[in-house]
PDB file of C-alpha atoms in Angstrom:
ATOM      1  CA  UNK A   1      -8.431  13.235  -4.885  1.00 57.00           C
ATOM      2  CA  UNK A   2     -10.611  11.776  -2.269  1.00 45.00           C
ATOM      3  CA  UNK A   3     -12.231   8.345  -0.886  1.00 41.00           C
ATOM      4  CA  UNK A   4     -10.983   6.151   1.508  1.00 39.00           C
ATOM      5  CA  UNK A   5     -11.552   2.617   0.417  1.00 39.00           C
ATOM      6  CA  UNK A   6     -11.466   0.672  -3.286  1.00 41.00           C
ATOM      7  CA  UNK A   7     -14.285  -1.828  -2.250  1.00 46.00           C
ATOM      8  CA  UNK A   8     -17.802  -0.580  -3.350  1.00 47.00           C
ATOM      9  CA  UNK A   9     -20.870  -0.496  -1.507  1.00 47.00           C
ATOM     10  CA  UNK A  10     -23.672  -1.550  -4.123  1.00 47.00           C
ATOM     11  CA  UNK A  11     -26.112   0.333  -2.275  1.00 45.00           C
ATOM     12  CA  UNK A  12     -24.873   3.559  -3.566  1.00 47.00           C
ATOM     13  CA  UNK A  13     -24.783   2.783  -7.156  1.00 54.00           C
ATOM     14  CA  UNK A  14     -27.943   3.352  -9.125  1.00 53.00           C
ATOM     15  CA  UNK A  15     -28.231  -0.233 -10.617  1.00 58.00           C
ATOM     16  CA  UNK A  16     -31.099  -2.013 -12.362  1.00 62.00           C
ATOM     17  CA  UNK A  17     -32.538  -5.127 -10.567  1.00 67.00           C
ATOM     18  CA  UNK A  18     -30.749  -7.052 -12.846  1.00 70.00           C
ATOM     19  CA  UNK A  19     -27.167  -5.711 -12.511  1.00 66.00           C
ATOM     20  CA  UNK A  20     -27.820  -5.977  -8.408  1.00 72.00           C
ATOM     21  CA  UNK A  21     -28.784  -9.707  -9.041  1.00 76.00           C
ATOM     22  CA  UNK A  22     -25.455 -10.134 -10.956  1.00 78.00           C
ATOM     23  CA  UNK A  23     -23.356  -8.367  -8.165  1.00 79.00           C
ATOM     24  CA  UNK A  24     -24.992 -10.644  -5.760  1.00 80.00           C
ATOM     25  CA  UNK A  25     -23.467 -13.404  -8.133  1.00 85.00           C
ATOM     26  CA  UNK A  26     -19.878 -11.718  -8.008  1.00 87.00           C
ATOM     27  CA  UNK A  27     -19.749 -12.735  -4.350  1.00 85.00           C
ATOM     28  CA  UNK A  28     -19.898 -16.248  -4.923  1.00 87.00           C
ATOM     29  CA  UNK A  29     -17.310 -16.226  -7.574  1.00 90.00           C
ATOM     30  CA  UNK A  30     -14.913 -14.246  -5.236  1.00 89.00           C
ATOM     31  CA  UNK A  31     -15.476 -16.887  -2.602  1.00 88.00           C
ATOM     32  CA  UNK A  32     -14.467 -19.398  -4.898  1.00 92.00           C
ATOM     33  CA  UNK A  33     -11.524 -17.189  -6.390  1.00 93.00           C
ATOM     34  CA  UNK A  34     -13.168 -17.094  -9.648  1.00 95.00           C
ATOM     35  CA  UNK A  35     -12.058 -13.779 -10.921  1.00 95.00           C
ATOM     36  CA  UNK A  36     -12.636 -14.835 -14.758  1.00 96.00           C
ATOM     37  CA  UNK A  37     -16.336 -15.339 -13.554  1.00 95.00           C
ATOM     38  CA  UNK A  38     -16.528 -12.182 -11.589  1.00 95.00           C
ATOM     39  CA  UNK A  39     -14.774 -10.102 -14.227  1.00 96.00           C
ATOM     40  CA  UNK A  40     -17.401 -11.343 -16.809  1.00 95.00           C
ATOM     41  CA  UNK A  41     -20.174  -9.885 -14.737  1.00 92.00           C
ATOM     42  CA  UNK A  42     -18.291  -6.731 -13.929  1.00 93.00           C
ATOM     43  CA  UNK A  43     -17.522  -5.909 -17.604  1.00 95.00           C
ATOM     44  CA  UNK A  44     -21.289  -7.033 -18.386  1.00 91.00           C
ATOM     45  CA  UNK A  45     -22.446  -4.211 -16.122  1.00 88.00           C
ATOM     46  CA  UNK A  46     -20.003  -1.482 -16.958  1.00 92.00           C
ATOM     47  CA  UNK A  47     -20.739  -1.928 -20.784  1.00 90.00           C
ATOM     48  CA  UNK A  48     -24.437  -1.877 -20.465  1.00 85.00           C
ATOM     49  CA  UNK A  49     -24.200   1.845 -19.023  1.00 82.00           C
ATOM     50  CA  UNK A  50     -23.407   1.328 -15.390  1.00 81.00           C
ATOM     51  CA  UNK A  51     -20.039   3.230 -15.759  1.00 86.00           C
ATOM     52  CA  UNK A  52     -19.415   3.841 -12.224  1.00 90.00           C
ATOM     53  CA  UNK A  53     -15.703   4.192 -10.916  1.00 94.00           C
ATOM     54  CA  UNK A  54     -16.281   1.373  -8.138  1.00 92.00           C
ATOM     55  CA  UNK A  55     -17.220  -1.009 -10.949  1.00 93.00           C
ATOM     56  CA  UNK A  56     -14.112  -0.009 -13.215  1.00 96.00           C
ATOM     57  CA  UNK A  57     -12.087  -0.397 -10.044  1.00 96.00           C
ATOM     58  CA  UNK A  58     -13.396  -4.036  -9.450  1.00 95.00           C
ATOM     59  CA  UNK A  59     -12.716  -4.935 -12.906  1.00 97.00           C
ATOM     60  CA  UNK A  60      -8.886  -3.576 -12.531  1.00 97.00           C
ATOM     61  CA  UNK A  61      -8.742  -5.813  -9.310  1.00 96.00           C
ATOM     62  CA  UNK A  62      -9.883  -8.855 -11.201  1.00 96.00           C
ATOM     63  CA  UNK A  63      -7.199  -8.563 -13.810  1.00 97.00           C
ATOM     64  CA  UNK A  64      -4.721  -7.972 -11.196  1.00 97.00           C
ATOM     65  CA  UNK A  65      -5.702 -11.463  -9.516  1.00 96.00           C
ATOM     66  CA  UNK A  66      -5.566 -12.771 -13.311  1.00 96.00           C
ATOM     67  CA  UNK A  67      -1.853 -11.095 -13.488  1.00 96.00           C
ATOM     68  CA  UNK A  68      -2.956  -9.229 -16.571  1.00 97.00           C
ATOM     69  CA  UNK A  69      -1.245  -5.944 -15.328  1.00 97.00           C
ATOM     70  CA  UNK A  70      -1.788  -4.026 -18.903  1.00 97.00           C
ATOM     71  CA  UNK A  71      -5.706  -4.590 -18.448  1.00 98.00           C
ATOM     72  CA  UNK A  72      -5.304  -3.933 -14.571  1.00 98.00           C
ATOM     73  CA  UNK A  73      -3.772  -0.484 -15.360  1.00 98.00           C
ATOM     74  CA  UNK A  74      -6.313   0.680 -18.265  1.00 98.00           C
ATOM     75  CA  UNK A  75      -9.335  -0.091 -15.751  1.00 98.00           C
ATOM     76  CA  UNK A  76      -7.704   1.568 -12.628  1.00 98.00           C
ATOM     77  CA  UNK A  77      -6.743   4.593 -14.744  1.00 97.00           C
ATOM     78  CA  UNK A  78     -10.674   4.569 -16.031  1.00 97.00           C
ATOM     79  CA  UNK A  79     -11.765   4.442 -12.384  1.00 97.00           C
ATOM     80  CA  UNK A  80      -9.743   7.479 -11.704  1.00 97.00           C
ATOM     81  CA  UNK A  81     -11.092   9.430 -14.252  1.00 96.00           C
ATOM     82  CA  UNK A  82     -14.681   8.667 -13.418  1.00 95.00           C
ATOM     83  CA  UNK A  83     -13.682   9.576  -9.663  1.00 93.00           C
ATOM     84  CA  UNK A  84     -10.195  10.899  -8.489  1.00 91.00           C
ATOM     85  CA  UNK A  85     -10.292   8.969  -5.266  1.00 92.00           C
ATOM     86  CA  UNK A  86      -6.747   8.508  -3.366  1.00 94.00           C
ATOM     87  CA  UNK A  87      -6.945   4.611  -2.964  1.00 92.00           C
ATOM     88  CA  UNK A  88      -7.470   4.161  -6.842  1.00 97.00           C
ATOM     89  CA  UNK A  89      -4.104   5.876  -7.142  1.00 97.00           C
ATOM     90  CA  UNK A  90      -2.593   3.220  -4.437  1.00 97.00           C
ATOM     91  CA  UNK A  91      -4.049   0.591  -6.713  1.00 97.00           C
ATOM     92  CA  UNK A  92      -2.345   1.934  -9.675  1.00 98.00           C
ATOM     93  CA  UNK A  93       1.036   2.161  -7.551  1.00 97.00           C
ATOM     94  CA  UNK A  94       0.335  -1.409  -6.594  1.00 97.00           C
ATOM     95  CA  UNK A  95       0.137  -2.439 -10.439  1.00 97.00           C
ATOM     96  CA  UNK A  96       3.406  -0.244 -11.080  1.00 97.00           C
ATOM     97  CA  UNK A  97       5.227  -2.453  -8.503  1.00 95.00           C
ATOM     98  CA  UNK A  98       3.979  -5.816 -10.016  1.00 95.00           C
ATOM     99  CA  UNK A  99       5.302  -4.621 -13.349  1.00 96.00           C
ATOM    100  CA  UNK A 100       8.608  -3.798 -11.420  1.00 93.00           C
ATOM    101  CA  UNK A 101       8.344   0.031 -12.821  1.00 94.00           C
ATOM    102  CA  UNK A 102       9.421   1.427  -9.364  1.00 92.00           C
ATOM    103  CA  UNK A 103       9.844   4.927 -10.762  1.00 91.00           C
ATOM    104  CA  UNK A 104       6.099   5.489 -11.725  1.00 95.00           C
ATOM    105  CA  UNK A 105       5.219   3.771  -8.565  1.00 95.00           C
ATOM    106  CA  UNK A 106       7.033   6.072  -6.443  1.00 93.00           C
ATOM    107  CA  UNK A 107       5.746   9.083  -8.421  1.00 94.00           C
ATOM    108  CA  UNK A 108       2.112   7.863  -7.671  1.00 96.00           C
ATOM    109  CA  UNK A 109       2.663   7.132  -3.866  1.00 96.00           C
ATOM    110  CA  UNK A 110       4.200  10.527  -3.466  1.00 94.00           C
ATOM    111  CA  UNK A 111       1.368  12.027  -5.253  1.00 95.00           C
ATOM    112  CA  UNK A 112      -1.079  10.127  -2.784  1.00 97.00           C
ATOM    113  CA  UNK A 113       1.126  11.426   0.222  1.00 96.00           C
ATOM    114  CA  UNK A 114       0.990  15.135  -0.828  1.00 94.00           C
ATOM    115  CA  UNK A 115      -2.825  15.014  -0.585  1.00 94.00           C
ATOM    116  CA  UNK A 116      -3.050  12.673   2.278  1.00 96.00           C
ATOM    117  CA  UNK A 117       0.029  12.313   4.554  1.00 96.00           C
ATOM    118  CA  UNK A 118      -1.717   9.755   6.582  1.00 96.00           C
ATOM    119  CA  UNK A 119      -2.549   7.111   3.810  1.00 96.00           C
ATOM    120  CA  UNK A 120      -1.207   4.043   5.556  1.00 94.00           C
ATOM    121  CA  UNK A 121      -1.341   1.882   2.289  1.00 95.00           C
ATOM    122  CA  UNK A 122       0.961   4.408   0.568  1.00 96.00           C
ATOM    123  CA  UNK A 123       3.156   4.944   3.603  1.00 96.00           C
ATOM    124  CA  UNK A 124       3.797   1.156   3.877  1.00 94.00           C
ATOM    125  CA  UNK A 125       4.460   0.629   0.368  1.00 94.00           C
ATOM    126  CA  UNK A 126       7.018   3.583   0.461  1.00 94.00           C
ATOM    127  CA  UNK A 127       8.615   1.770   3.645  1.00 92.00           C
ATOM    128  CA  UNK A 128       8.835  -1.443   1.706  1.00 90.00           C
ATOM    129  CA  UNK A 129      10.588   0.390  -1.201  1.00 90.00           C
ATOM    130  CA  UNK A 130      12.843   1.965   0.784  1.00 88.00           C
ATOM    131  CA  UNK A 131      15.417  -0.469   2.387  1.00 79.00           C
ATOM    132  CA  UNK A 132      15.899  -2.462  -0.723  1.00 73.00           C
ATOM    133  CA  UNK A 133      15.870   0.749  -2.982  1.00 70.00           C
ATOM    134  CA  UNK A 134      17.349   3.352  -0.716  1.00 68.00           C
ATOM    135  CA  UNK A 135      18.414   5.568  -3.409  1.00 70.00           C
ATOM    136  CA  UNK A 136      14.989   6.594  -4.447  1.00 76.00           C
ATOM    137  CA  UNK A 137      14.113   8.646  -1.213  1.00 82.00           C
ATOM    138  CA  UNK A 138      15.734  10.909   1.308  1.00 88.00           C
ATOM    139  CA  UNK A 139      16.119   9.458   4.700  1.00 92.00           C
ATOM    140  CA  UNK A 140      14.348  12.121   6.122  1.00 94.00           C
ATOM    141  CA  UNK A 141      11.428  11.603   4.366  1.00 93.00           C
ATOM    142  CA  UNK A 142      11.464   7.959   5.297  1.00 94.00           C
ATOM    143  CA  UNK A 143      11.788   8.946   8.999  1.00 96.00           C
ATOM    144  CA  UNK A 144       8.713  11.329   8.698  1.00 96.00           C
ATOM    145  CA  UNK A 145       6.826   8.149   7.035  1.00 95.00           C
ATOM    146  CA  UNK A 146       7.787   5.864   9.855  1.00 96.00           C
ATOM    147  CA  UNK A 147       6.909   8.586  12.255  1.00 96.00           C
ATOM    148  CA  UNK A 148       3.394   8.907  10.959  1.00 96.00           C
ATOM    149  CA  UNK A 149       2.860   5.229  11.057  1.00 95.00           C
ATOM    150  CA  UNK A 150       3.863   4.714  14.587  1.00 93.00           C
ATOM    151  CA  UNK A 151       2.015   7.811  15.814  1.00 93.00           C
ATOM    152  CA  UNK A 152      -1.165   6.569  13.853  1.00 92.00           C
ATOM    153  CA  UNK A 153      -0.637   3.162  15.942  1.00 86.00           C
ATOM    154  CA  UNK A 154      -0.595   1.438  12.601  1.00 77.00           C
ATOM    155  CA  UNK A 155      -0.107  -2.324  13.135  1.00 78.00           C
ATOM    156  CA  UNK A 156       3.727  -3.752  13.328  1.00 81.00           C
ATOM    157  CA  UNK A 157       4.821  -0.873  15.440  1.00 86.00           C
ATOM    158  CA  UNK A 158       7.806  -2.756  16.597  1.00 86.00           C
ATOM    159  CA  UNK A 159       9.085  -3.339  12.912  1.00 88.00           C
ATOM    160  CA  UNK A 160       8.789   0.506  12.416  1.00 91.00           C
ATOM    161  CA  UNK A 161      10.441   1.722  15.224  1.00 92.00           C
ATOM    162  CA  UNK A 162      12.964  -0.949  14.459  1.00 91.00           C
ATOM    163  CA  UNK A 163      13.311   0.700  10.925  1.00 92.00           C
ATOM    164  CA  UNK A 164      13.265   4.119  12.107  1.00 95.00           C
ATOM    165  CA  UNK A 165      16.158   3.339  14.703  1.00 95.00           C
ATOM    166  CA  UNK A 166      18.167   2.271  11.435  1.00 93.00           C
ATOM    167  CA  UNK A 167      17.275   5.485   9.783  1.00 95.00           C
ATOM    168  CA  UNK A 168      18.463   7.803  12.908  1.00 96.00           C
ATOM    169  CA  UNK A 169      22.007   5.924  12.656  1.00 95.00           C
ATOM    170  CA  UNK A 170      22.160   6.940   9.276  1.00 92.00           C
ATOM    171  CA  UNK A 171      21.295  10.392  10.214  1.00 95.00           C
ATOM    172  CA  UNK A 172      23.869  10.313  12.918  1.00 95.00           C
ATOM    173  CA  UNK A 173      21.077  10.493  15.658  1.00 96.00           C
ATOM    174  CA  UNK A 174      22.595   7.823  17.715  1.00 96.00           C
ATOM    175  CA  UNK A 175      20.739   8.655  21.314  1.00 96.00           C
ATOM    176  CA  UNK A 176      17.463   8.350  19.601  1.00 96.00           C
ATOM    177  CA  UNK A 177      18.399   5.281  17.853  1.00 96.00           C
ATOM    178  CA  UNK A 178      19.478   3.607  21.132  1.00 94.00           C
ATOM    179  CA  UNK A 179      16.062   4.629  22.778  1.00 95.00           C
ATOM    180  CA  UNK A 180      14.290   3.407  19.784  1.00 94.00           C
ATOM    181  CA  UNK A 181      15.949  -0.225  19.846  1.00 90.00           C
ATOM    182  CA  UNK A 182      14.952  -0.258  23.669  1.00 87.00           C
ATOM    183  CA  UNK A 183      11.250   0.338  22.557  1.00 85.00           C
ATOM    184  CA  UNK A 184      11.482  -2.387  20.240  1.00 84.00           C
ATOM    185  CA  UNK A 185      12.178  -5.042  22.861  1.00 75.00           C
ATOM    186  CA  UNK A 186       9.147  -3.712  24.817  1.00 71.00           C
ATOM    187  CA  UNK A 187       6.925  -3.679  21.600  1.00 67.00           C
ATOM    188  CA  UNK A 188       8.252  -7.333  20.472  1.00 64.00           C
ATOM    189  CA  UNK A 189       7.515 -10.718  21.588  1.00 57.00           C
ATOM    190  CA  UNK A 190      10.077 -12.166  23.970  1.00 49.00           C
ATOM    191  CA  UNK A 191      11.785 -13.746  21.075  1.00 51.00           C
ATOM    192  CA  UNK A 192      12.944 -11.017  18.432  1.00 59.00           C
ATOM    193  CA  UNK A 193      12.429 -11.307  14.862  1.00 66.00           C
ATOM    194  CA  UNK A 194      15.266  -9.334  13.585  1.00 71.00           C
ATOM    195  CA  UNK A 195      18.726 -10.811  12.856  1.00 73.00           C
ATOM    196  CA  UNK A 196      21.005 -11.024  15.830  1.00 76.00           C
ATOM    197  CA  UNK A 197      24.095  -9.951  13.693  1.00 82.00           C
ATOM    198  CA  UNK A 198      22.099  -6.515  12.648  1.00 85.00           C
ATOM    199  CA  UNK A 199      21.116  -5.662  15.947  1.00 83.00           C
ATOM    200  CA  UNK A 200      24.770  -6.397  17.260  1.00 85.00           C
ATOM    201  CA  UNK A 201      26.034  -4.268  14.373  1.00 89.00           C
ATOM    202  CA  UNK A 202      23.568  -1.556  15.135  1.00 91.00           C
ATOM    203  CA  UNK A 203      24.499  -1.591  18.814  1.00 90.00           C
ATOM    204  CA  UNK A 204      28.169  -1.403  18.111  1.00 91.00           C
ATOM    205  CA  UNK A 205      27.505   1.568  15.688  1.00 92.00           C
ATOM    206  CA  UNK A 206      25.799   3.493  18.511  1.00 95.00           C
ATOM    207  CA  UNK A 207      28.218   2.856  21.165  1.00 92.00           C
ATOM    208  CA  UNK A 208      30.898   4.008  19.260  1.00 93.00           C
ATOM    209  CA  UNK A 209      29.368   7.394  19.171  1.00 93.00           C
ATOM    210  CA  UNK A 210      27.770   7.531  22.781  1.00 88.00           C
TER     211      UNK A 210
END
């Protein structure tokens, strides 16, 4: 599993002049959010012998925008068969999430993170799943995901630090949780975006144990 992105560089593909011209037309369709038009071009290119993984991935993305998740899954799996890129697996996980198939989504995300623990897209998806569906993950695993995002200076550091404080309370690491909440104040804007009642409850829980 390798690769860093799902968008393709047309220059890397061995295409006919006609296919290259068609891909130039795709840009206009996408700018106008005409994913049906873009899809027709990508399908034409692929079925005319240019069976490249990035083309299959773009077909999948068009189907995602058109809310046809069955076809989106079929085409991203085709892309994976052609080129085992980690970000194609992330796209597959996104499709599973849109279908509310969280077990398969989690299975795919774990696979991605086993190969590359720093994949920020997969890490953020895991965090997004944990707080509404905590039973799917071990808090220690979530802690490591949050630490990776924070250490890699991924955007929304204050949010990840805040969530890490929640995990530390859950794990009984109250001194760490207090320090993290103090960091949140530093990272955040003057008006904190976190529910005051939740902050109060967290601080009360911390103070009970310190």
